[in-house]
Short mmCIF file of C-alpha atoms in Angstrom, two decimals:
data_model
loop_
_atom_site.label_atom_id
_atom_site.label_comp_id
_atom_site.label_asym_id
_atom_site.label_seq_id
_atom_site.Cartn_x
_atom_site.Cartn_y
_atom_site.Cartn_z
CA UNK D 1 -1.96 -28.85 4.87
CA UNK D 2 -0.04 -27.82 2.11
CA UNK D 3 -0.41 -24.64 1.17
CA UNK D 4 0.91 -22.45 -2.03
CA UNK D 5 1.85 -18.76 -1.69
CA UNK D 6 2.24 -16.61 -4.96
CA UNK D 7 4.96 -14.15 -4.69
CA UNK D 8 4.60 -11.00 -6.35
CA UNK D 9 6.61 -11.77 -10.44
CA UNK D 10 10.39 -10.09 -9.35
CA UNK D 11 9.65 -7.35 -7.35
CA UNK D 12 12.03 -7.19 -4.12
CA UNK D 13 12.91 -10.95 -4.69
CA UNK D 14 15.51 -11.02 -2.40
CA UNK D 15 13.14 -9.38 0.46
CA UNK D 16 10.86 -12.02 0.20
CA UNK D 17 12.54 -14.33 2.71
CA UNK D 18 13.11 -11.15 5.69
CA UNK D 19 9.58 -10.90 5.19
CA UNK D 20 7.95 -14.19 5.38
CA UNK D 21 9.88 -14.38 8.52
CA UNK D 22 8.23 -11.67 10.07
CA UNK D 23 4.44 -13.05 9.65
CA UNK D 24 5.11 -16.41 10.58
CA UNK D 25 6.90 -14.77 13.77
CA UNK D 26 4.32 -12.32 14.12
CA UNK D 27 1.87 -15.27 14.25
CA UNK D 28 3.72 -17.13 16.51
CA UNK D 29 4.90 -19.82 14.00
CA UNK D 30 7.75 -21.79 13.59
CA UNK D 31 9.83 -20.86 10.58
CA UNK D 32 11.64 -24.51 10.26
CA UNK D 33 8.22 -26.07 10.54
CA UNK D 34 6.30 -23.96 7.72
CA UNK D 35 8.44 -23.90 5.10
CA UNK D 36 8.86 -26.95 3.12
CA UNK D 37 12.42 -26.95 1.15
CA UNK D 38 16.12 -24.88 2.58
CA UNK D 39 17.12 -24.83 -0.55
CA UNK D 40 19.11 -22.19 -1.81
CA UNK D 41 16.56 -21.31 -4.30
CA UNK D 42 13.74 -21.96 -2.32
CA UNK D 43 12.73 -18.12 -2.35
CA UNK D 44 13.84 -17.21 -6.21
CA UNK D 45 10.15 -19.20 -7.30
CA UNK D 46 7.38 -17.81 -7.78
CA UNK D 47 5.48 -19.99 -5.91
CA UNK D 48 6.23 -21.73 -2.80
CA UNK D 49 5.12 -24.72 -1.00
CA UNK D 50 4.10 -24.12 3.15
CA UNK D 51 2.79 -26.19 5.59
CA UNK D 52 0.07 -24.23 7.77
CA UNK D 53 -2.89 -25.82 9.79
CA UNK D 54 -5.92 -24.48 7.77
CA UNK D 55 -7.44 -21.29 5.87
CA UNK D 56 -8.16 -19.25 8.39
CA UNK D 57 -4.50 -18.78 9.51
CA UNK D 58 -3.47 -19.55 5.26
CA UNK D 59 -5.51 -15.45 5.60
CA UNK D 60 -3.96 -14.41 8.89
CA UNK D 61 0.21 -15.63 7.04
CA UNK D 62 -0.40 -13.30 4.24
CA UNK D 63 -2.57 -10.17 5.37
CA UNK D 64 -0.63 -7.63 5.34
CA UNK D 65 2.25 -8.52 3.58
CA UNK D 66 4.21 -6.89 0.15
CA UNK D 67 5.52 -9.55 -1.42
CA UNK D 68 3.18 -12.34 -1.60
CA UNK D 69 0.17 -11.60 -3.85
CA UNK D 70 -2.31 -15.22 -2.63
CA UNK D 71 -2.50 -18.20 -1.43
CA UNK D 72 -4.28 -21.61 -2.68
CA UNK D 73 -4.81 -24.56 -0.69
CA UNK D 74 -2.52 -26.81 -2.81
CA UNK D 75 -4.79 -30.11 -3.60
CA UNK D 76 -2.31 -32.29 -5.97
CA UNK D 77 1.00 -31.22 -7.42
CA UNK D 78 3.31 -32.33 -9.80
CA UNK D 79 6.52 -31.65 -11.80
CA UNK D 80 3.74 -32.29 -15.43
CA UNK D 81 1.15 -31.91 -16.58
CA UNK D 82 0.36 -35.37 -17.61
CA UNK D 83 2.07 -36.30 -13.85
CA UNK D 84 -0.50 -33.54 -12.58
CA UNK D 85 -3.40 -35.03 -14.69
CA UNK D 86 -3.36 -38.80 -12.54
CA UNK D 87 -2.98 -36.99 -9.33
CA UNK D 88 -5.95 -34.87 -10.03
CA UNK D 89 -7.59 -38.18 -10.64
CA UNK D 90 -6.36 -39.25 -6.77
CA UNK D 91 -7.30 -36.94 -4.90
CA UNK D 92 -9.60 -37.87 -1.79
CA UNK D 93 -13.44 -37.15 -2.81
CA UNK D 94 -14.00 -36.00 1.30
CA UNK D 95 -11.43 -33.08 0.02
CA UNK D 96 -12.88 -31.68 -3.13
CA UNK D 97 -17.10 -32.54 -2.43
CA UNK D 98 -17.17 -29.24 -0.43
CA UNK D 99 -15.91 -27.31 -3.03
CA UNK D 100 -17.56 -29.38 -6.69
CA UNK D 101 -20.65 -31.02 -5.15
CA UNK D 102 -24.18 -30.17 -6.88
CA UNK D 103 -24.80 -27.11 -4.78
CA UNK D 104 -21.65 -25.50 -5.03
CA UNK D 105 -20.62 -23.39 -8.47
CA UNK D 106 -17.14 -22.94 -9.41
CA UNK D 107 -14.51 -21.44 -12.07
CA UNK D 108 -10.55 -22.74 -12.76
CA UNK D 109 -8.16 -19.80 -13.51
CA UNK D 110 -4.44 -20.35 -14.92
CA UNK D 111 -2.11 -18.59 -13.76
CA UNK D 112 1.61 -18.67 -14.92
CA UNK D 113 5.12 -17.31 -14.28
CA UNK D 114 7.26 -16.03 -17.41
CA UNK D 115 5.57 -17.33 -19.29
CA UNK D 116 2.51 -16.09 -21.05
CA UNK D 117 0.09 -19.05 -21.79
CA UNK D 118 -2.58 -18.51 -25.27
CA UNK D 119 -6.32 -18.39 -24.43
CA UNK D 120 -6.83 -21.78 -26.71
CA UNK D 121 -4.57 -23.54 -24.39
CA UNK D 122 -5.72 -23.05 -21.42
CA UNK D 123 -9.06 -23.77 -22.28
CA UNK D 124 -7.74 -27.44 -23.58
CA UNK D 125 -5.61 -27.55 -19.91
CA UNK D 126 -9.03 -27.07 -18.17
CA UNK D 127 -11.01 -29.04 -19.99
CA UNK D 128 -8.31 -32.11 -18.99
CA UNK D 129 -8.17 -30.77 -15.41
CA UNK D 130 -11.84 -31.37 -15.38
CA UNK D 131 -12.20 -34.12 -17.52
CA UNK D 132 -9.76 -36.14 -14.87
CA UNK D 133 -11.81 -35.17 -11.77
CA UNK D 134 -13.88 -38.95 -10.88
CA UNK D 135 -16.78 -36.73 -10.03
CA UNK D 136 -17.76 -33.63 -10.62
CA UNK D 137 -21.04 -32.35 -10.44
CA UNK D 138 -20.52 -28.37 -9.59
CA UNK D 139 -21.88 -25.93 -12.05
CA UNK D 140 -19.14 -23.88 -14.00
CA UNK D 141 -20.05 -19.48 -12.80
CA UNK D 142 -17.15 -17.67 -14.56
CA UNK D 143 -18.87 -14.64 -12.67
CA UNK D 144 -18.93 -15.22 -9.17
CA UNK D 145 -18.13 -18.70 -8.04
CA UNK D 146 -18.71 -19.85 -4.52
CA UNK D 147 -15.29 -21.77 -5.09
CA UNK D 148 -12.58 -20.90 -7.42
CA UNK D 149 -9.83 -23.41 -8.19
CA UNK D 150 -6.41 -22.32 -9.88
CA UNK D 151 -3.12 -24.45 -11.37
CA UNK D 152 -0.31 -22.07 -11.49
CA UNK D 153 1.90 -23.16 -13.95
CA UNK D 154 5.74 -22.11 -12.27
CA UNK D 155 7.92 -21.87 -16.17
CA UNK D 156 11.61 -22.02 -16.37
CA UNK D 157 12.46 -19.28 -18.98
CA UNK D 158 8.39 -19.04 -20.54
CA UNK D 159 6.41 -22.25 -20.03
CA UNK D 160 5.74 -26.19 -20.66
CA UNK D 161 7.51 -28.41 -22.80
CA UNK D 162 5.20 -30.72 -22.61
CA UNK D 163 2.70 -28.13 -23.97
CA UNK D 164 3.33 -30.07 -27.49
CA UNK D 165 2.35 -26.21 -29.29
CA UNK D 166 5.18 -24.51 -27.25
CA UNK D 167 7.91 -26.95 -27.34
CA UNK D 168 9.81 -24.79 -30.03
CA UNK D 169 11.10 -22.26 -27.82
CA UNK D 170 15.21 -22.29 -26.66
CA UNK D 171 16.28 -22.75 -23.34
CA UNK D 172 16.86 -19.40 -21.52
CA UNK D 173 19.01 -18.89 -18.57
CA UNK D 174 18.28 -21.21 -15.68
CA UNK D 175 21.09 -22.42 -14.42
CA UNK D 176 19.79 -26.01 -14.01
CA UNK D 177 18.01 -26.49 -16.93
CA UNK D 178 18.49 -29.62 -17.75
CA UNK D 179 20.76 -30.25 -21.15
CA UNK D 180 18.21 -32.02 -23.42
CA UNK D 181 15.25 -30.15 -22.08
CA UNK D 182 13.21 -27.36 -24.91
CA UNK D 183 13.15 -23.96 -24.21
CA UNK D 184 9.53 -24.21 -22.48
CA UNK D 185 10.58 -26.20 -19.88
CA UNK D 186 8.15 -26.39 -16.92
CA UNK D 187 9.33 -27.04 -13.93
CA UNK D 188 6.32 -28.00 -11.47
CA UNK D 189 2.79 -27.64 -11.07
CA UNK D 190 0.53 -27.15 -8.93
CA UNK D 191 -3.04 -27.92 -8.79
CA UNK D 192 -5.37 -26.51 -5.70
CA UNK D 193 -8.44 -24.18 -4.46
CA UNK D 194 -7.88 -20.10 -4.42
CA UNK D 195 -7.93 -19.06 -0.41
CA UNK D 196 -6.81 -15.49 0.11
CA UNK D 197 -5.35 -12.27 -1.80
CA UNK D 198 -3.75 -9.72 0.68
CA UNK D 199 -3.86 -6.15 1.15
CA UNK D 200 -0.41 -5.36 -1.08
CA UNK D 201 -2.78 -3.62 -3.19
CA UNK D 202 -5.30 -2.32 -1.05
CA UNK D 203 -1.70 -0.64 1.16
CA UNK D 204 -0.10 0.76 -2.65
CA UNK D 205 -3.00 3.05 -4.33
CA UNK D 206 -4.55 4.22 -0.58
CA UNK D 207 -1.04 5.20 0.81
CA UNK D 208 0.69 6.02 -2.25
CA UNK D 209 2.82 8.96 -2.19
CA UNK D 210 1.41 11.09 -4.89
CA UNK D 211 -1.53 11.39 -3.01
CA UNK D 212 0.31 12.15 0.63
CA UNK D 213 -0.38 15.79 1.27
CA UNK D 214 3.04 16.06 3.15
CA UNK D 215 5.76 15.30 1.37
CA UNK D 216 9.94 15.45 0.94
CA UNK D 217 12.67 14.84 -1.32
CA UNK D 218 13.50 11.21 0.68
CA UNK D 219 10.30 10.27 1.59
CA UNK D 220 9.71 6.06 1.11
CA UNK D 221 8.21 4.25 -0.71
CA UNK D 222 5.01 2.96 0.20
CA UNK D 223 5.94 -1.13 -0.32
CA UNK D 224 9.87 -0.06 1.41
CA UNK D 225 8.21 0.74 4.43
CA UNK D 226 5.67 -1.73 4.60
CA UNK D 227 8.50 -4.58 4.13
CA UNK D 228 10.11 -2.47 7.34
CA UNK D 229 7.03 -3.08 8.79
CA UNK D 230 6.47 -5.65 8.91
CA UNK D 231 10.34 -6.87 9.67
CA UNK D 232 10.41 -4.57 12.52
CA UNK D 233 7.22 -7.20 13.70
CA UNK D 234 5.30 -4.16 13.99
CA UNK D 235 1.42 -4.63 15.25
CA UNK D 236 -1.40 -3.17 17.44
CA UNK D 237 0.07 -1.22 20.69
CA UNK D 238 3.50 -1.26 19.91
CA UNK D 239 5.52 2.04 19.78
CA UNK D 240 7.60 2.57 16.51
CA UNK D 241 10.29 5.08 17.06
CA UNK D 242 12.62 6.74 14.30
CA UNK D 243 15.03 8.77 15.31
CA UNK D 244 15.64 10.21 10.82
CA UNK D 245 11.27 11.21 11.14
CA UNK D 246 11.70 13.99 8.38
CA UNK D 247 8.68 12.88 6.78
CA UNK D 248 7.64 10.23 8.96
CA UNK D 249 6.62 7.92 5.90
CA UNK D 250 8.27 4.68 7.86
CA UNK D 251 6.26 5.02 10.96
CA UNK D 252 2.86 6.28 9.24
CA UNK D 253 2.85 3.08 7.01
CA UNK D 254 3.83 1.02 10.61
CA UNK D 255 0.71 2.60 11.94
CA UNK D 256 -1.01 0.80 9.47
CA UNK D 257 -0.97 -2.45 11.37
CA UNK D 258 -1.78 -0.84 14.81
CA UNK D 259 1.39 1.16 15.37
CA UNK D 260 2.34 4.11 17.38
CA UNK D 261 4.33 6.27 15.71
CA UNK D 262 6.71 8.94 17.10
CA UNK D 263 10.72 10.34 15.80
CA UNK D 264 12.56 12.75 16.09
CA UNK D 265 14.27 15.19 13.16
CA UNK D 266 17.08 17.56 13.69
CA UNK D 267 15.44 19.46 11.14
CA UNK D 268 13.16 21.92 12.58
CA UNK D 269 12.05 23.47 9.40
CA UNK D 270 10.82 20.09 8.16
CA UNK D 271 9.31 18.33 10.98
CA UNK D 272 7.15 21.58 11.03
CA UNK D 273 5.66 21.61 7.50
CA UNK D 274 8.36 25.19 6.82
CA UNK D 275 9.86 25.65 3.28
CA UNK D 276 9.39 24.95 -0.17
CA UNK D 277 7.36 22.24 -1.39
CA UNK D 278 8.52 19.09 -3.49
CA UNK D 279 5.23 19.36 -5.11
CA UNK D 280 6.61 20.96 -8.94
CA UNK D 281 4.78 24.24 -8.97
CA UNK D 282 3.13 24.45 -5.84
CA UNK D 283 6.07 27.14 -4.43
CA UNK D 284 5.56 27.38 0.18
CA UNK D 285 4.65 24.61 1.84
CA UNK D 286 1.37 24.56 3.33
CA UNK D 287 0.23 25.29 7.01
CA UNK D 288 -1.42 22.55 7.48
CA UNK D 289 1.69 19.78 5.75
CA UNK D 290 2.79 18.03 9.33
CA UNK D 291 2.92 14.52 10.42
CA UNK D 292 -0.23 14.93 12.34
CA UNK D 293 -2.26 15.60 9.65
CA UNK D 294 -0.34 13.41 6.96
CA UNK D 295 -2.41 10.44 10.18
CA UNK D 296 -5.21 12.31 9.98
CA UNK D 297 -5.75 12.28 6.03
CA UNK D 298 -5.98 8.39 6.20
CA UNK D 299 -7.83 8.40 10.02
CA UNK D 300 -4.63 7.46 11.60
CA UNK D 301 -4.78 10.14 14.57
CA UNK D 302 -5.49 7.88 17.23
CA UNK D 303 -2.07 6.44 16.92
CA UNK D 304 0.13 9.22 16.06
CA UNK D 305 2.39 10.00 19.79
CA UNK D 306 4.37 13.08 18.72
CA UNK D 307 7.70 14.72 16.71
CA UNK D 308 10.59 15.96 18.69
CA UNK D 309 13.18 18.34 16.87
CA UNK D 310 16.36 16.59 18.13
CA UNK D 311 19.60 14.48 16.85
CA UNK D 312 20.79 10.41 18.03
CA UNK D 313 23.82 12.44 19.89
CA UNK D 314 21.08 14.21 22.03
CA UNK D 315 17.91 12.35 22.16
CA UNK D 316 19.21 10.68 25.02
CA UNK D 317 19.28 13.92 27.12
CA UNK D 318 14.85 14.26 25.97
CA UNK D 319 13.82 10.22 27.30
CA UNK D 320 13.88 8.50 29.61
CA UNK D 321 14.04 4.78 29.38
CA UNK D 322 13.70 3.31 33.18
CA UNK D 323 17.57 1.42 34.25
CA UNK D 324 20.07 3.25 32.00
CA UNK D 325 21.31 7.05 33.35
CA UNK D 326 20.23 9.83 30.69
CA UNK D 327 23.59 11.72 31.63
CA UNK D 328 25.48 9.39 30.06
CA UNK D 329 26.21 10.09 26.53
CA UNK D 330 24.83 8.00 23.66
CA UNK D 331 28.31 6.22 22.17
CA UNK D 332 29.54 4.76 25.72
CA UNK D 333 28.07 1.65 26.80
CA UNK D 334 25.09 1.82 28.12
CA UNK D 335 22.81 -0.31 31.10
CA UNK D 336 23.78 -4.04 29.48
CA UNK D 337 20.14 -5.05 29.90
CA UNK D 338 17.42 -2.13 30.56
CA UNK D 339 13.53 -2.05 29.82
CA UNK D 340 13.94 0.30 27.12
CA UNK D 341 11.33 2.37 25.35
CA UNK D 342 10.29 0.95 22.44
CA UNK D 343 9.40 -2.07 20.56
CA UNK D 344 11.24 -1.19 17.14
CA UNK D 345 13.33 1.71 15.81
CA UNK D 346 12.48 1.92 11.69
CA UNK D 347 14.68 4.82 9.89
CA UNK D 348 16.45 5.67 7.21
CA UNK D 349 19.36 7.39 8.24
CA UNK D 350 20.55 10.47 5.07
CA UNK D 351 23.55 9.48 3.62
CA UNK D 352 24.98 12.98 2.91
CA UNK D 353 23.79 12.85 -1.68
CA UNK D 354 20.53 14.17 -1.87
CA UNK D 355 19.98 14.97 2.71
CA UNK D 356 21.88 17.31 4.00
CA UNK D 357 23.94 14.58 7.19
CA UNK D 358 24.74 17.33 9.90
CA UNK D 359 24.15 17.16 13.93
CA UNK D 360 24.34 19.82 16.74
CA UNK D 361 28.15 20.34 17.37
CA UNK D 362 29.34 20.21 20.21
CA UNK D 363 31.19 23.71 20.20
CA UNK D 364 29.10 26.57 19.20
CA UNK D 365 31.05 28.34 16.70
CA UNK D 366 32.17 31.91 17.09
CA UNK D 367 30.28 34.27 14.82
CA UNK D 368 29.69 38.39 14.09
CA UNK D 369 26.50 40.22 16.20
CA UNK D 370 23.88 40.10 13.84
CA UNK D 371 23.30 43.66 13.92
CA UNK D 372 18.96 44.51 13.21
CA UNK D 373 16.81 47.37 13.39
CA UNK D 374 15.04 48.66 17.12
CA UNK D 375 11.42 47.68 15.35
CA UNK D 376 12.99 43.94 14.23
CA UNK D 377 14.90 43.43 17.33
CA UNK D 378 11.47 43.98 19.28
CA UNK D 379 10.00 41.13 16.90
CA UNK D 380 12.37 39.00 18.42
CA UNK D 381 12.94 39.88 22.07
CA UNK D 382 8.64 40.82 22.43
CA UNK D 383 10.27 43.87 24.53
CA UNK D 384 10.40 47.80 23.87
CA UNK D 385 14.27 48.98 22.84
CA UNK D 386 15.99 50.39 25.33
CA UNK D 387 18.03 53.74 24.93
CA UNK D 388 21.32 53.55 24.90
CA UNK D 389 24.09 54.42 27.90
CA UNK D 390 24.35 58.05 27.38
CA UNK D 391 21.64 59.06 24.33
CA UNK D 392 17.91 60.74 25.61
CA UNK D 393 17.11 60.24 22.18
CA UNK D 394 14.27 57.40 21.94
CA UNK D 395 16.11 54.37 18.69
CA UNK D 396 12.63 53.02 18.59
CA UNK D 397 12.14 55.66 16.34
CA UNK D 398 15.28 56.77 14.71
CA UNK D 399 14.61 53.06 11.98
CA UNK D 400 18.66 53.82 10.87
CA UNK D 401 20.32 52.88 13.88
CA UNK D 402 21.04 49.15 13.99
CA UNK D 403 21.30 47.32 16.93
CA UNK D 404 23.67 43.43 17.86
CA UNK D 405 21.01 41.50 18.58
CA UNK D 406 21.71 39.44 22.18
CA UNK D 407 23.54 36.68 21.95
CA UNK D 408 21.31 34.72 25.35
CA UNK D 409 17.98 34.51 23.19
CA UNK D 410 16.88 31.48 21.93
CA UNK D 411 18.02 29.91 19.07
CA UNK D 412 19.06 27.14 17.07
CA UNK D 413 21.67 25.09 18.43
CA UNK D 414 25.02 25.19 15.66
CA UNK D 415 25.68 22.11 13.23
CA UNK D 416 27.86 20.61 11.95
CA UNK D 417 28.91 17.42 9.52
CA UNK D 418 27.44 14.08 10.88
CA UNK D 419 30.36 11.42 8.97
CA UNK D 420 28.03 8.05 7.95
CA UNK D 421 30.42 5.81 10.14
CA UNK D 422 29.20 7.59 13.30
CA UNK D 423 25.45 7.79 12.23
CA UNK D 424 25.36 3.94 12.54
CA UNK D 425 27.20 4.23 15.70
CA UNK D 426 25.10 6.34 17.46
CA UNK D 427 21.97 4.78 15.85
CA UNK D 428 22.85 1.10 16.73
CA UNK D 429 24.11 2.60 20.47
CA UNK D 430 20.66 4.42 20.65
CA UNK D 431 19.09 0.94 20.07
CA UNK D 432 21.00 -0.63 22.92
CA UNK D 433 19.30 1.87 24.76
CA UNK D 434 16.20 2.08 23.70
CA UNK D 435 14.64 -0.90 22.35
CA UNK D 436 12.73 -3.25 24.52
CA UNK D 437 13.73 -6.48 25.04
CA UNK D 438 13.56 -7.99 21.45
CA UNK D 439 12.40 -5.19 19.52
CA UNK D 440 13.76 -4.79 16.42
CA UNK D 441 15.84 -1.77 14.88
CA UNK D 442 15.64 -2.40 10.46
CA UNK D 443 17.62 0.83 9.24
CA UNK D 444 19.72 1.55 5.70
CA UNK D 445 22.46 1.51 4.88
CA UNK D 446 24.14 2.67 1.12
CA UNK D 447 27.16 1.47 -0.51
CA UNK D 448 29.24 1.29 -3.77
CA UNK D 449 28.04 -0.97 -5.95
CA UNK D 450 31.55 -2.13 -7.28
CA UNK D 451 32.38 -2.10 -4.09
CA UNK D 452 32.25 -6.06 -2.41
CA UNK D 453 30.01 -5.90 0.20
CA UNK D 454 30.16 -8.76 2.85
CA UNK D 455 29.84 -8.20 7.03
CA UNK D 456 32.92 -6.09 7.61
CA UNK D 457 30.70 -3.45 5.80
CA UNK D 458 27.63 -3.93 8.80
CA UNK D 459 27.70 -1.72 12.01
CA UNK D 460 27.80 -4.46 15.25
CA UNK D 461 27.00 -3.74 19.14
CA UNK D 462 26.95 -7.26 21.72
CA UNK D 463 23.61 -6.59 22.52
CA UNK D 464 21.72 -6.98 18.56
CA UNK D 465 21.73 -10.19 16.76
CA UNK D 466 22.12 -9.26 13.13
CA UNK D 467 18.59 -11.00 11.14
CA UNK D 468 19.23 -9.83 7.67
CA UNK D 469 20.85 -7.75 5.45
CA UNK D 470 18.70 -7.14 1.34
CA UNK D 471 20.41 -5.34 -1.35
CA UNK D 472 17.83 -2.62 -2.89
CA UNK D 473 20.21 -1.20 -6.36
CA UNK D 474 19.05 2.25 -6.74
CA UNK D 475 21.66 2.82 -9.61
CA UNK D 476 24.25 1.66 -11.53
CA UNK D 477 27.03 2.22 -9.05
CA UNK D 478 24.95 2.52 -5.82
CA UNK D 479 23.02 0.53 -3.81
CA UNK D 480 21.58 0.48 -0.40
CA UNK D 481 21.26 -2.88 2.37
CA UNK D 482 18.36 -2.97 4.00
CA UNK D 483 19.55 -4.58 8.31
CA UNK D 484 18.07 -5.83 10.10
CA UNK D 485 18.71 -6.71 14.18
CA UNK D 486 17.02 -7.84 17.09
CA UNK D 487 17.89 -6.12 20.40
CA UNK D 488 19.39 -9.30 22.74
CA UNK D 489 16.66 -10.65 25.47
CA UNK D 490 18.21 -10.36 29.30
CA UNK D 491 18.74 -14.70 29.09
CA UNK D 492 20.70 -14.39 25.93
CA UNK D 493 24.32 -13.87 25.42
CA UNK D 494 26.69 -11.50 23.81
CA UNK D 495 27.18 -11.26 19.39
CA UNK D 496 30.17 -13.21 18.64
CA UNK D 497 31.97 -11.11 16.43
CA UNK D 498 31.62 -14.18 14.25
CA UNK D 499 28.06 -13.88 11.59
CA UNK D 500 26.76 -15.85 9.17
CA UNK D 501 27.13 -14.69 6.19
CA UNK D 502 23.77 -16.14 4.95
CA UNK D 503 22.13 -13.23 6.02
CA UNK D 504 23.69 -10.72 3.65
CA UNK D 505 20.24 -11.28 0.49
CA UNK D 506 22.88 -9.23 -2.74
CA UNK D 507 19.85 -8.29 -5.13
CA UNK D 508 19.58 -10.71 -8.27
CA UNK D 509 17.84 -9.26 -10.94
CA UNK D 510 18.21 -12.27 -12.80
CA UNK D 511 15.24 -14.36 -11.58
CA UNK D 512 15.13 -17.96 -11.52
#
């Protein structure tokens, strides 16, 4: 059966295909059988026709989508309003009877993209549509109808030239606009029945960052976290890891859909809610600011695993993956087809702009020993201060004496700068080692907009297949790409160096 997807107007347009492809896979469907068109501008349209088997399948498909608003069962479609009226007259009665019979109530809603239609025009269109039905016995009920029909007018720049009161506008910037067309060129119309609305509004409103107790300067927006969770195929029972965890905003959203969240970060203070809060006027963080309490805030405690203080280069010493020697450094070749631990790795590595990018130093930096008072040394070591050799005086009573702190005490390891190139090298090697076959790595990579971004700018690995790279513009000079890669299964051969450039989706500020 034919269904129509209604996308969010112009929000993350170049992410649509990546998210929808993942949603189709989560439902166990075949992508090529669901979509009806493979033209380049197919995903730029606000309404898309798809093939699905039932209303239940349609509702399940878009339930967790961030970029799809609603889905409709398409009764007919046409490139113009008069043609649509003709198509309505030919709709089989067995399709409409269960929704427009005497025992039902209904209302008609008109929605348009790229054009605001006046109320008077809508009333005229609704009257024409109702008069085109050969049989219409249902009662109109605008407040709470049992059946709801929807007309979706996909308009080029503003609206339909067949609506004569709108034909006076000049054409805009759609490249395929016919030369003899007026300003409000109507591309297509769909007529059908509303089936379901996604939970995107509930997700955005319930999990907005401004209401979250535990927050950081670079916490990921809930919409982008939702897209990452969908592209990463996060579902009930899966284990999701973030090796650059921060405040855990990404894994938290993944846990909304049933995944278990965990991760690691080198910043001990941030993981444990220490230091200054990014919230204006708060000052220091509160005692209960941590990822565990963020999960508790939304009733997701059962899906919280744990956090680990570690960086990507040392994580292999703490985690155990079957079939892999944990002693082998992370940047060296690992076992070809390990069983893996994680179903998905979702992360946003620090770029070195707003947050410092660092790792544990390979060699300790020699520094002068710290000198503290006897009382402070007792606090550090937990032991009483011994008398120095050759002195009979108990120095614990003489606080003017400074004592060097022993070097063998527990301490934070020294850190060093972490170049971005090495960050992504270690990240994809970590994914090769700890992802299960078929598991996905989703991460962000920053770029300069004036530089031509191509496949050569993306990290590669013979056991990871590149799925997509979608651009988000941050400023006039900077942007970042969400990159998704999938670990190959044991039966699949290594990825070749030649990759399809069509997986790269640059941001397009002009939406046709």
